[in-house]
Amino acid sequence: MSAVASALAGLRVVVSAGPTYEDIDPVRFIGNRSSGKMGFAVAEAAARRGAQVTLVAGPVALATPAGVRRVDVRSAAQMHAAVMAALPADIYVGAAAVADFAPAQAAASKIKKRDDRDGLVLELVRTRDILAEVAGHPQRPRMVVGFAAETDNVEGYARGKLARKRLDLIAANQVGREGGGFESDRNTLLVFGRDGSAQTLGPAGKGEVADGLLDVVERFWAASPG
Ligand code: CTP
Ligand code: CA
């Protein structure tokens, strides 16, 4: 870090990271492919810049970054509650891969396969969109940053989410491309701003990409009304 004081020093930053697990029964769940590394890197980089960081983490195998307050959750509903409890904040970064659908009800005991059964139909219901709710919250953080994981039409879908969810920035990952994603330690992010700006961060280590993202956040922070 440079000797110049960061614009993030003293700010309250909430970061969500990792997947969520939606239980089907006591031994099974529906989850997303996410290691949590990108969100943890953002939390670590923000703490290093002097921010007061709350990291709401889904089930991941990662150590808590230095100086970060960590809240562990499992399901999308728990992540929603933990994020809302962490408000008010100055900046929200939604890096978690939140399940879009969860079983309508988790079975109390293990679902058996049984010989009279050829298949199994699970009823799924939509989860709440944490990011969109934070952006529409009466105590909206001055900056709301989303992530988007896309396999195709990355810019189109990412810009659509930016507008629809009323975000300040969205960082898009192209899933299945060289140089990043999921379990990798490296990543490439395409960052789109509400001002129409676009930039590419990486391919680089997730720590470096996180720092690049925070540089963009600092520029937007300086330019945003508050
Ligand atoms: N997100 C969230 N709560 C959800 C679903 C998504 O907060 N229930 C957030 C993610 O943390 C991410 C952003 O929304 O910052 C975009 O997630 P993504 O899965 O790419 O987009 P969706 O809006 O869920 O749309 P789709 O999965 O259909 O592309
Ligand atoms: Ca989704």
PDB file of C-alpha atoms and ligand atoms in Angstrom:
ATOM      1  CA  MET A   1       0.000   0.000   0.000  1.00  0.00           C
ATOM      2  CA  SER A   2       1.152   3.529  -0.680  1.00  0.00           C
ATOM      3  CA  ALA A   3       1.929   6.054   2.041  1.00  0.00           C
ATOM      4  CA  VAL A   4      -1.016   8.194   0.900  1.00  0.00           C
ATOM      5  CA  ALA A   5      -4.019   7.723   3.178  1.00  0.00           C
ATOM      6  CA  SER A   6      -6.742   5.646   1.555  1.00  0.00           C
ATOM      7  CA  ALA A   7     -10.182   7.134   0.954  1.00  0.00           C
ATOM      8  CA  LEU A   8     -11.507   3.938   2.554  1.00  0.00           C
ATOM      9  CA  ALA A   9      -9.838   4.567   5.936  1.00  0.00           C
ATOM     10  CA  GLY A  10     -12.460   4.504   8.677  1.00  0.00           C
ATOM     11  CA  LEU A  11     -15.317   3.597   6.333  1.00  0.00           C
ATOM     12  CA  ARG A  12     -17.666   0.722   7.174  1.00  0.00           C
ATOM     13  CA  VAL A  13     -17.426  -1.872   4.431  1.00  0.00           C
ATOM     14  CA  VAL A  14     -19.588  -4.996   4.286  1.00  0.00           C
ATOM     15  CA  VAL A  15     -18.461  -7.809   1.986  1.00  0.00           C
ATOM     16  CA  SER A  16     -20.336 -11.029   1.238  1.00  0.00           C
ATOM     17  CA  ALA A  17     -18.335 -13.991  -0.008  1.00  0.00           C
ATOM     18  CA  GLY A  18     -18.523 -17.650  -0.851  1.00  0.00           C
ATOM     19  CA  PRO A  19     -21.428 -19.862  -1.840  1.00  0.00           C
ATOM     20  CA  THR A  20     -24.615 -20.559   0.043  1.00  0.00           C
ATOM     21  CA  TYR A  21     -25.843 -24.060   0.801  1.00  0.00           C
ATOM     22  CA  GLU A  22     -29.557 -24.767   0.650  1.00  0.00           C
ATOM     23  CA  ASP A  23     -30.421 -27.929   2.501  1.00  0.00           C
ATOM     24  CA  ILE A  24     -32.471 -30.634   0.807  1.00  0.00           C
ATOM     25  CA  ASP A  25     -32.318 -32.993   3.768  1.00  0.00           C
ATOM     26  CA  PRO A  26     -29.860 -33.528   6.663  1.00  0.00           C
ATOM     27  CA  VAL A  27     -27.193 -34.960   4.328  1.00  0.00           C
ATOM     28  CA  ARG A  28     -27.649 -33.055   1.062  1.00  0.00           C
ATOM     29  CA  PHE A  29     -27.712 -29.520  -0.196  1.00  0.00           C
ATOM     30  CA  ILE A  30     -27.813 -27.378  -3.339  1.00  0.00           C
ATOM     31  CA  GLY A  31     -24.823 -25.100  -3.638  1.00  0.00           C
ATOM     32  CA  ASN A  32     -22.922 -22.826  -5.961  1.00  0.00           C
ATOM     33  CA  ARG A  33     -19.391 -23.279  -7.193  1.00  0.00           C
ATOM     34  CA  SER A  34     -17.541 -20.570  -5.317  1.00  0.00           C
ATOM     35  CA  SER A  35     -14.341 -20.770  -3.272  1.00  0.00           C
ATOM     36  CA  GLY A  36     -14.903 -17.374  -1.627  1.00  0.00           C
ATOM     37  CA  LYS A  37     -11.360 -16.339  -2.540  1.00  0.00           C
ATOM     38  CA  MET A  38     -12.329 -13.203  -4.464  1.00  0.00           C
ATOM     39  CA  GLY A  39     -14.575 -11.855  -1.695  1.00  0.00           C
ATOM     40  CA  PHE A  40     -12.021 -12.682   0.998  1.00  0.00           C
ATOM     41  CA  ALA A  41      -9.355 -10.871  -1.057  1.00  0.00           C
ATOM     42  CA  VAL A  42     -11.591  -7.785  -1.263  1.00  0.00           C
ATOM     43  CA  ALA A  43     -12.218  -7.897   2.512  1.00  0.00           C
ATOM     44  CA  GLU A  44      -8.503  -8.265   3.206  1.00  0.00           C
ATOM     45  CA  ALA A  45      -7.547  -5.421   0.862  1.00  0.00           C
ATOM     46  CA  ALA A  46     -10.205  -3.107   2.337  1.00  0.00           C
ATOM     47  CA  ALA A  47      -9.004  -3.824   5.891  1.00  0.00           C
ATOM     48  CA  ARG A  48      -5.451  -3.077   4.814  1.00  0.00           C
ATOM     49  CA  ARG A  49      -6.690   0.319   3.613  1.00  0.00           C
ATOM     50  CA  GLY A  50      -8.046   1.021   7.076  1.00  0.00           C
ATOM     51  CA  ALA A  51     -11.738   0.242   6.500  1.00  0.00           C
ATOM     52  CA  GLN A  52     -13.873  -1.368   9.217  1.00  0.00           C
ATOM     53  CA  VAL A  53     -14.744  -4.573   7.421  1.00  0.00           C
ATOM     54  CA  THR A  54     -17.540  -7.025   8.130  1.00  0.00           C
ATOM     55  CA  LEU A  55     -17.208 -10.191   6.049  1.00  0.00           C
ATOM     56  CA  VAL A  56     -20.346 -12.306   5.744  1.00  0.00           C
ATOM     57  CA  ALA A  57     -19.060 -15.678   4.620  1.00  0.00           C
ATOM     58  CA  GLY A  58     -20.858 -18.712   3.288  1.00  0.00           C
ATOM     59  CA  PRO A  59     -19.318 -22.180   3.752  1.00  0.00           C
ATOM     60  CA  VAL A  60     -15.680 -21.815   2.649  1.00  0.00           C
ATOM     61  CA  ALA A  61     -12.321 -23.215   3.697  1.00  0.00           C
ATOM     62  CA  LEU A  62     -10.487 -19.924   4.133  1.00  0.00           C
ATOM     63  CA  ALA A  63      -8.766 -18.165   7.030  1.00  0.00           C
ATOM     64  CA  THR A  64     -10.194 -14.878   8.268  1.00  0.00           C
ATOM     65  CA  PRO A  65      -8.160 -11.943   6.914  1.00  0.00           C
ATOM     66  CA  ALA A  66      -6.368  -9.815   9.522  1.00  0.00           C
ATOM     67  CA  GLY A  67      -8.484  -7.117  11.119  1.00  0.00           C
ATOM     68  CA  VAL A  68     -11.752  -8.336   9.596  1.00  0.00           C
ATOM     69  CA  ARG A  69     -14.942  -9.077  11.543  1.00  0.00           C
ATOM     70  CA  ARG A  70     -16.304 -12.333  10.136  1.00  0.00           C
ATOM     71  CA  VAL A  71     -19.870 -13.651  10.332  1.00  0.00           C
ATOM     72  CA  ASP A  72     -20.309 -17.226   9.110  1.00  0.00           C
ATOM     73  CA  VAL A  73     -23.570 -18.285   7.491  1.00  0.00           C
ATOM     74  CA  ARG A  74     -24.805 -21.275   5.505  1.00  0.00           C
ATOM     75  CA  SER A  75     -27.971 -20.483   3.562  1.00  0.00           C
ATOM     76  CA  ALA A  76     -29.110 -17.561   1.430  1.00  0.00           C
ATOM     77  CA  ALA A  77     -31.699 -16.701   4.083  1.00  0.00           C
ATOM     78  CA  GLN A  78     -28.996 -16.591   6.762  1.00  0.00           C
ATOM     79  CA  MET A  79     -26.750 -14.491   4.520  1.00  0.00           C
ATOM     80  CA  HIS A  80     -29.618 -12.075   3.904  1.00  0.00           C
ATOM     81  CA  ALA A  81     -30.198 -11.699   7.657  1.00  0.00           C
ATOM     82  CA  ALA A  82     -26.488 -11.243   8.437  1.00  0.00           C
ATOM     83  CA  VAL A  83     -25.993  -8.626   5.708  1.00  0.00           C
ATOM     84  CA  MET A  84     -29.063  -6.661   6.808  1.00  0.00           C
ATOM     85  CA  ALA A  85     -27.845  -6.816  10.426  1.00  0.00           C
ATOM     86  CA  ALA A  86     -24.482  -5.382   9.302  1.00  0.00           C
ATOM     87  CA  LEU A  87     -26.138  -2.205   7.943  1.00  0.00           C
ATOM     88  CA  PRO A  88     -25.785   0.737   8.057  1.00  0.00           C
ATOM     89  CA  ALA A  89     -22.543   0.742   6.121  1.00  0.00           C
ATOM     90  CA  ASP A  90     -20.758   3.042   3.706  1.00  0.00           C
ATOM     91  CA  ILE A  91     -19.981   0.435   1.058  1.00  0.00           C
ATOM     92  CA  TYR A  92     -21.472  -2.974   0.263  1.00  0.00           C
ATOM     93  CA  VAL A  93     -19.609  -5.430  -1.948  1.00  0.00           C
ATOM     94  CA  GLY A  94     -21.730  -8.447  -2.869  1.00  0.00           C
ATOM     95  CA  ALA A  95     -19.188 -11.030  -3.949  1.00  0.00           C
ATOM     96  CA  ALA A  96     -21.117 -14.057  -2.725  1.00  0.00           C
ATOM     97  CA  ALA A  97     -22.537 -16.660  -5.101  1.00  0.00           C
ATOM     98  CA  VAL A  98     -25.977 -16.706  -3.536  1.00  0.00           C
ATOM     99  CA  ALA A  99     -28.312 -19.549  -4.459  1.00  0.00           C
ATOM    100  CA  ASP A 100     -31.178 -18.228  -6.581  1.00  0.00           C
ATOM    101  CA  PHE A 101     -33.455 -21.099  -5.595  1.00  0.00           C
ATOM    102  CA  ALA A 102     -33.774 -23.127  -2.411  1.00  0.00           C
ATOM    103  CA  PRO A 103     -35.856 -26.193  -1.574  1.00  0.00           C
ATOM    104  CA  ALA A 104     -39.312 -25.076  -0.491  1.00  0.00           C
ATOM    105  CA  GLN A 105     -38.778 -27.211   2.578  1.00  0.00           C
ATOM    106  CA  ALA A 106     -35.799 -29.178   3.849  1.00  0.00           C
ATOM    107  CA  ALA A 107     -36.801 -32.775   4.658  1.00  0.00           C
ATOM    108  CA  ALA A 108     -36.410 -33.531   8.364  1.00  0.00           C
ATOM    109  CA  SER A 109     -34.930 -36.955   7.691  1.00  0.00           C
ATOM    110  CA  LYS A 110     -32.817 -38.385   4.885  1.00  0.00           C
ATOM    111  CA  ILE A 111     -34.691 -38.865   1.619  1.00  0.00           C
ATOM    112  CA  LYS A 112     -34.378 -42.591   0.761  1.00  0.00           C
ATOM    113  CA  LYS A 113     -34.080 -43.760  -2.816  1.00  0.00           C
ATOM    114  CA  ARG A 114     -36.575 -46.605  -2.484  1.00  0.00           C
ATOM    115  CA  ASP A 115     -37.135 -49.231  -5.205  1.00  0.00           C
ATOM    116  CA  ASP A 116     -40.477 -47.817  -6.315  1.00  0.00           C
ATOM    117  CA  ARG A 117     -38.851 -44.505  -7.295  1.00  0.00           C
ATOM    118  CA  ASP A 118     -37.309 -43.754 -10.712  1.00  0.00           C
ATOM    119  CA  GLY A 119     -36.775 -40.093 -10.073  1.00  0.00           C
ATOM    120  CA  LEU A 120     -37.240 -37.283  -7.636  1.00  0.00           C
ATOM    121  CA  VAL A 121     -38.788 -33.867  -8.131  1.00  0.00           C
ATOM    122  CA  LEU A 122     -37.646 -31.113  -5.798  1.00  0.00           C
ATOM    123  CA  GLU A 123     -39.762 -28.023  -5.337  1.00  0.00           C
ATOM    124  CA  LEU A 124     -37.558 -24.938  -5.333  1.00  0.00           C
ATOM    125  CA  VAL A 125     -38.507 -21.394  -4.427  1.00  0.00           C
ATOM    126  CA  ARG A 126     -36.733 -18.134  -5.222  1.00  0.00           C
ATOM    127  CA  THR A 127     -34.438 -16.688  -2.584  1.00  0.00           C
ATOM    128  CA  ARG A 128     -34.349 -12.979  -1.819  1.00  0.00           C
ATOM    129  CA  ASP A 129     -31.929 -10.858  -3.826  1.00  0.00           C
ATOM    130  CA  ILE A 130     -29.638  -9.525  -1.116  1.00  0.00           C
ATOM    131  CA  LEU A 131     -27.776  -7.155  -3.419  1.00  0.00           C
ATOM    132  CA  ALA A 132     -30.922  -5.580  -4.853  1.00  0.00           C
ATOM    133  CA  GLU A 133     -32.389  -5.198  -1.360  1.00  0.00           C
ATOM    134  CA  VAL A 134     -29.241  -3.510  -0.053  1.00  0.00           C
ATOM    135  CA  ALA A 135     -29.296  -1.128  -3.036  1.00  0.00           C
ATOM    136  CA  GLY A 136     -32.957  -0.308  -2.375  1.00  0.00           C
ATOM    137  CA  HIS A 137     -32.614  -0.130   1.410  1.00  0.00           C
ATOM    138  CA  PRO A 138     -33.705   3.008   3.306  1.00  0.00           C
ATOM    139  CA  GLN A 139     -30.180   3.000   4.760  1.00  0.00           C
ATOM    140  CA  ARG A 140     -28.556   2.377   1.401  1.00  0.00           C
ATOM    141  CA  PRO A 141     -24.768   2.355   1.550  1.00  0.00           C
ATOM    142  CA  ARG A 142     -23.358   5.230  -0.487  1.00  0.00           C
ATOM    143  CA  MET A 143     -21.761   2.656  -2.767  1.00  0.00           C
ATOM    144  CA  VAL A 144     -23.173  -0.718  -3.727  1.00  0.00           C
ATOM    145  CA  VAL A 145     -20.931  -3.033  -5.740  1.00  0.00           C
ATOM    146  CA  GLY A 146     -22.155  -6.267  -7.284  1.00  0.00           C
ATOM    147  CA  PHE A 147     -20.510  -9.209  -8.975  1.00  0.00           C
ATOM    148  CA  ALA A 148     -21.812 -11.159 -11.922  1.00  0.00           C
ATOM    149  CA  ALA A 149     -20.789 -14.604 -13.063  1.00  0.00           C
ATOM    150  CA  GLU A 150     -21.656 -15.098 -16.716  1.00  0.00           C
ATOM    151  CA  THR A 151     -20.887 -17.736 -19.307  1.00  0.00           C
ATOM    152  CA  ASP A 152     -21.852 -15.577 -22.304  1.00  0.00           C
ATOM    153  CA  ASN A 153     -22.839 -12.018 -23.245  1.00  0.00           C
ATOM    154  CA  VAL A 154     -20.861 -10.856 -20.204  1.00  0.00           C
ATOM    155  CA  GLU A 155     -21.125  -7.125 -20.805  1.00  0.00           C
ATOM    156  CA  GLY A 156     -24.801  -7.203 -21.737  1.00  0.00           C
ATOM    157  CA  TYR A 157     -25.898  -9.208 -18.710  1.00  0.00           C
ATOM    158  CA  ALA A 158     -23.577  -7.347 -16.333  1.00  0.00           C
ATOM    159  CA  ARG A 159     -24.792  -3.939 -17.456  1.00  0.00           C
ATOM    160  CA  GLY A 160     -28.371  -5.191 -17.194  1.00  0.00           C
ATOM    161  CA  LYS A 161     -27.790  -6.180 -13.553  1.00  0.00           C
ATOM    162  CA  LEU A 162     -26.059  -2.878 -12.843  1.00  0.00           C
ATOM    163  CA  ALA A 163     -29.108  -0.955 -14.030  1.00  0.00           C
ATOM    164  CA  ARG A 164     -31.819  -3.277 -12.712  1.00  0.00           C
ATOM    165  CA  LYS A 165     -30.360  -3.550  -9.221  1.00  0.00           C
ATOM    166  CA  ARG A 166     -29.382   0.152  -9.132  1.00  0.00           C
ATOM    167  CA  LEU A 167     -25.710  -0.534  -8.452  1.00  0.00           C
ATOM    168  CA  ASP A 168     -22.759   1.815  -8.614  1.00  0.00           C
ATOM    169  CA  LEU A 169     -20.346  -0.798  -9.951  1.00  0.00           C
ATOM    170  CA  ILE A 170     -20.501  -4.377 -11.151  1.00  0.00           C
ATOM    171  CA  ALA A 171     -17.522  -6.697 -11.506  1.00  0.00           C
ATOM    172  CA  ALA A 172     -18.111  -9.444 -14.032  1.00  0.00           C
ATOM    173  CA  ASN A 173     -16.380 -12.793 -14.252  1.00  0.00           C
ATOM    174  CA  GLN A 174     -16.509 -14.782 -17.434  1.00  0.00           C
ATOM    175  CA  VAL A 175     -17.055 -18.302 -16.192  1.00  0.00           C
ATOM    176  CA  GLY A 176     -15.106 -21.022 -17.911  1.00  0.00           C
ATOM    177  CA  ARG A 177     -12.479 -18.728 -19.378  1.00  0.00           C
ATOM    178  CA  GLU A 178      -8.709 -19.031 -18.962  1.00  0.00           C
ATOM    179  CA  GLY A 179      -7.176 -16.942 -16.220  1.00  0.00           C
ATOM    180  CA  GLY A 180      -9.649 -17.121 -13.474  1.00  0.00           C
ATOM    181  CA  GLY A 181     -12.916 -17.956 -11.828  1.00  0.00           C
ATOM    182  CA  PHE A 182     -14.051 -20.263  -9.092  1.00  0.00           C
ATOM    183  CA  GLU A 183     -11.311 -22.262  -7.342  1.00  0.00           C
ATOM    184  CA  SER A 184      -8.489 -20.425  -9.114  1.00  0.00           C
ATOM    185  CA  ASP A 185      -6.092 -18.073  -7.314  1.00  0.00           C
ATOM    186  CA  ARG A 186      -6.126 -15.858 -10.390  1.00  0.00           C
ATOM    187  CA  ASN A 187      -8.923 -13.878 -11.901  1.00  0.00           C
ATOM    188  CA  THR A 188      -9.952 -11.428 -14.598  1.00  0.00           C
ATOM    189  CA  LEU A 189     -12.717  -8.946 -13.851  1.00  0.00           C
ATOM    190  CA  LEU A 190     -14.554  -6.657 -16.220  1.00  0.00           C
ATOM    191  CA  VAL A 191     -15.737  -3.712 -14.136  1.00  0.00           C
ATOM    192  CA  PHE A 192     -18.663  -1.603 -15.350  1.00  0.00           C
ATOM    193  CA  GLY A 193     -19.720   1.655 -13.702  1.00  0.00           C
ATOM    194  CA  ARG A 194     -23.052   3.438 -13.551  1.00  0.00           C
ATOM    195  CA  ASP A 195     -21.323   6.286 -15.405  1.00  0.00           C
ATOM    196  CA  GLY A 196     -20.879   4.001 -18.428  1.00  0.00           C
ATOM    197  CA  SER A 197     -17.203   3.320 -17.716  1.00  0.00           C
ATOM    198  CA  ALA A 198     -15.586  -0.073 -18.303  1.00  0.00           C
ATOM    199  CA  GLN A 199     -12.223  -1.516 -17.400  1.00  0.00           C
ATOM    200  CA  THR A 200     -10.455  -4.828 -17.255  1.00  0.00           C
ATOM    201  CA  LEU A 201      -8.588  -5.932 -14.118  1.00  0.00           C
ATOM    202  CA  GLY A 202      -6.141  -8.786 -14.551  1.00  0.00           C
ATOM    203  CA  PRO A 203      -5.552 -11.543 -15.352  1.00  0.00           C
ATOM    204  CA  ALA A 204      -3.707 -11.397 -12.048  1.00  0.00           C
ATOM    205  CA  GLY A 205      -3.721 -12.895  -8.572  1.00  0.00           C
ATOM    206  CA  LYS A 206      -6.996 -12.326  -6.728  1.00  0.00           C
ATOM    207  CA  GLY A 207      -5.215 -10.033  -4.218  1.00  0.00           C
ATOM    208  CA  GLU A 208      -4.025  -7.763  -7.009  1.00  0.00           C
ATOM    209  CA  VAL A 209      -7.425  -7.815  -8.706  1.00  0.00           C
ATOM    210  CA  ALA A 210      -9.071  -6.949  -5.362  1.00  0.00           C
ATOM    211  CA  ASP A 211      -6.751  -3.964  -4.972  1.00  0.00           C
ATOM    212  CA  GLY A 212      -7.565  -2.858  -8.504  1.00  0.00           C
ATOM    213  CA  LEU A 213     -11.271  -3.078  -7.740  1.00  0.00           C
ATOM    214  CA  LEU A 214     -10.818  -0.993  -4.579  1.00  0.00           C
ATOM    215  CA  ASP A 215      -8.943   1.640  -6.593  1.00  0.00           C
ATOM    216  CA  VAL A 216     -12.044   1.899  -8.800  1.00  0.00           C
ATOM    217  CA  VAL A 217     -14.268   2.004  -5.700  1.00  0.00           C
ATOM    218  CA  GLU A 218     -12.173   4.870  -4.285  1.00  0.00           C
ATOM    219  CA  ARG A 219     -12.526   6.859  -7.510  1.00  0.00           C
ATOM    220  CA  PHE A 220     -16.298   6.384  -7.502  1.00  0.00           C
ATOM    221  CA  TRP A 221     -16.468   7.201  -3.794  1.00  0.00           C
ATOM    222  CA  ALA A 222     -14.702  10.506  -4.410  1.00  0.00           C
ATOM    223  CA  ALA A 223     -17.140  11.306  -7.253  1.00  0.00           C
ATOM    224  CA  SER A 224     -20.363  10.155  -5.577  1.00  0.00           C
ATOM    225  CA  PRO A 225     -22.665  12.494  -3.688  1.00  0.00           C
ATOM    226  CA  GLY A 226     -22.667  11.950   0.036  1.00  0.00           C
TER     227      GLY A 226
HETATM  228  N1  CTP B   1     -27.112 -11.812  -5.456  1.00  0.00           N
HETATM  229  C1  CTP B   1     -27.660 -11.615  -4.209  1.00  0.00           C
HETATM  230  N2  CTP B   1     -28.709 -12.366  -3.783  1.00  0.00           N
HETATM  231  C2  CTP B   1     -29.236 -13.336  -4.581  1.00  0.00           C
HETATM  232  C3  CTP B   1     -28.671 -13.551  -5.864  1.00  0.00           C
HETATM  233  C4  CTP B   1     -27.595 -12.778  -6.277  1.00  0.00           C
HETATM  234  O1  CTP B   1     -27.205 -10.745  -3.465  1.00  0.00           O
HETATM  235  N3  CTP B   1     -30.259 -14.046  -4.138  1.00  0.00           N
HETATM  236  C5  CTP B   1     -25.991 -10.958  -5.889  1.00  0.00           C
HETATM  237  C6  CTP B   1     -24.651 -11.651  -6.007  1.00  0.00           C
HETATM  238  O2  CTP B   1     -23.952 -11.587  -4.781  1.00  0.00           O
HETATM  239  C7  CTP B   1     -23.951 -10.814  -7.082  1.00  0.00           C
HETATM  240  C8  CTP B   1     -25.089 -10.323  -7.938  1.00  0.00           C
HETATM  241  O3  CTP B   1     -26.278 -10.464  -7.172  1.00  0.00           O
HETATM  242  O4  CTP B   1     -23.316  -9.672  -6.516  1.00  0.00           O
HETATM  243  C9  CTP B   1     -25.264 -11.021  -9.237  1.00  0.00           C
HETATM  244  O5  CTP B   1     -25.381 -12.395  -9.041  1.00  0.00           O
HETATM  245  P1  CTP B   1     -25.683 -13.286 -10.308  1.00  0.00           P
HETATM  246  O6  CTP B   1     -25.943 -14.697  -9.865  1.00  0.00           O
HETATM  247  O7  CTP B   1     -24.613 -13.057 -11.346  1.00  0.00           O
HETATM  248  O8  CTP B   1     -27.008 -12.593 -10.878  1.00  0.00           O
HETATM  249  P2  CTP B   1     -28.538 -12.860 -10.628  1.00  0.00           P
HETATM  250  O9  CTP B   1     -29.159 -11.526 -10.413  1.00  0.00           O
HETATM  251  O10 CTP B   1     -28.765 -13.872  -9.567  1.00  0.00           O
HETATM  252  O11 CTP B   1     -29.034 -13.395 -12.043  1.00  0.00           O
HETATM  253  P3  CTP B   1     -28.692 -14.791 -12.814  1.00  0.00           P
HETATM  254  O12 CTP B   1     -28.107 -15.763 -11.815  1.00  0.00           O
HETATM  255  O13 CTP B   1     -30.009 -15.236 -13.352  1.00  0.00           O
HETATM  256  O14 CTP B   1     -27.698 -14.439 -13.892  1.00  0.00           O
HETATM  257 CA    CA B   2     -27.774 -15.939  -9.563  1.00  0.00          CA
END
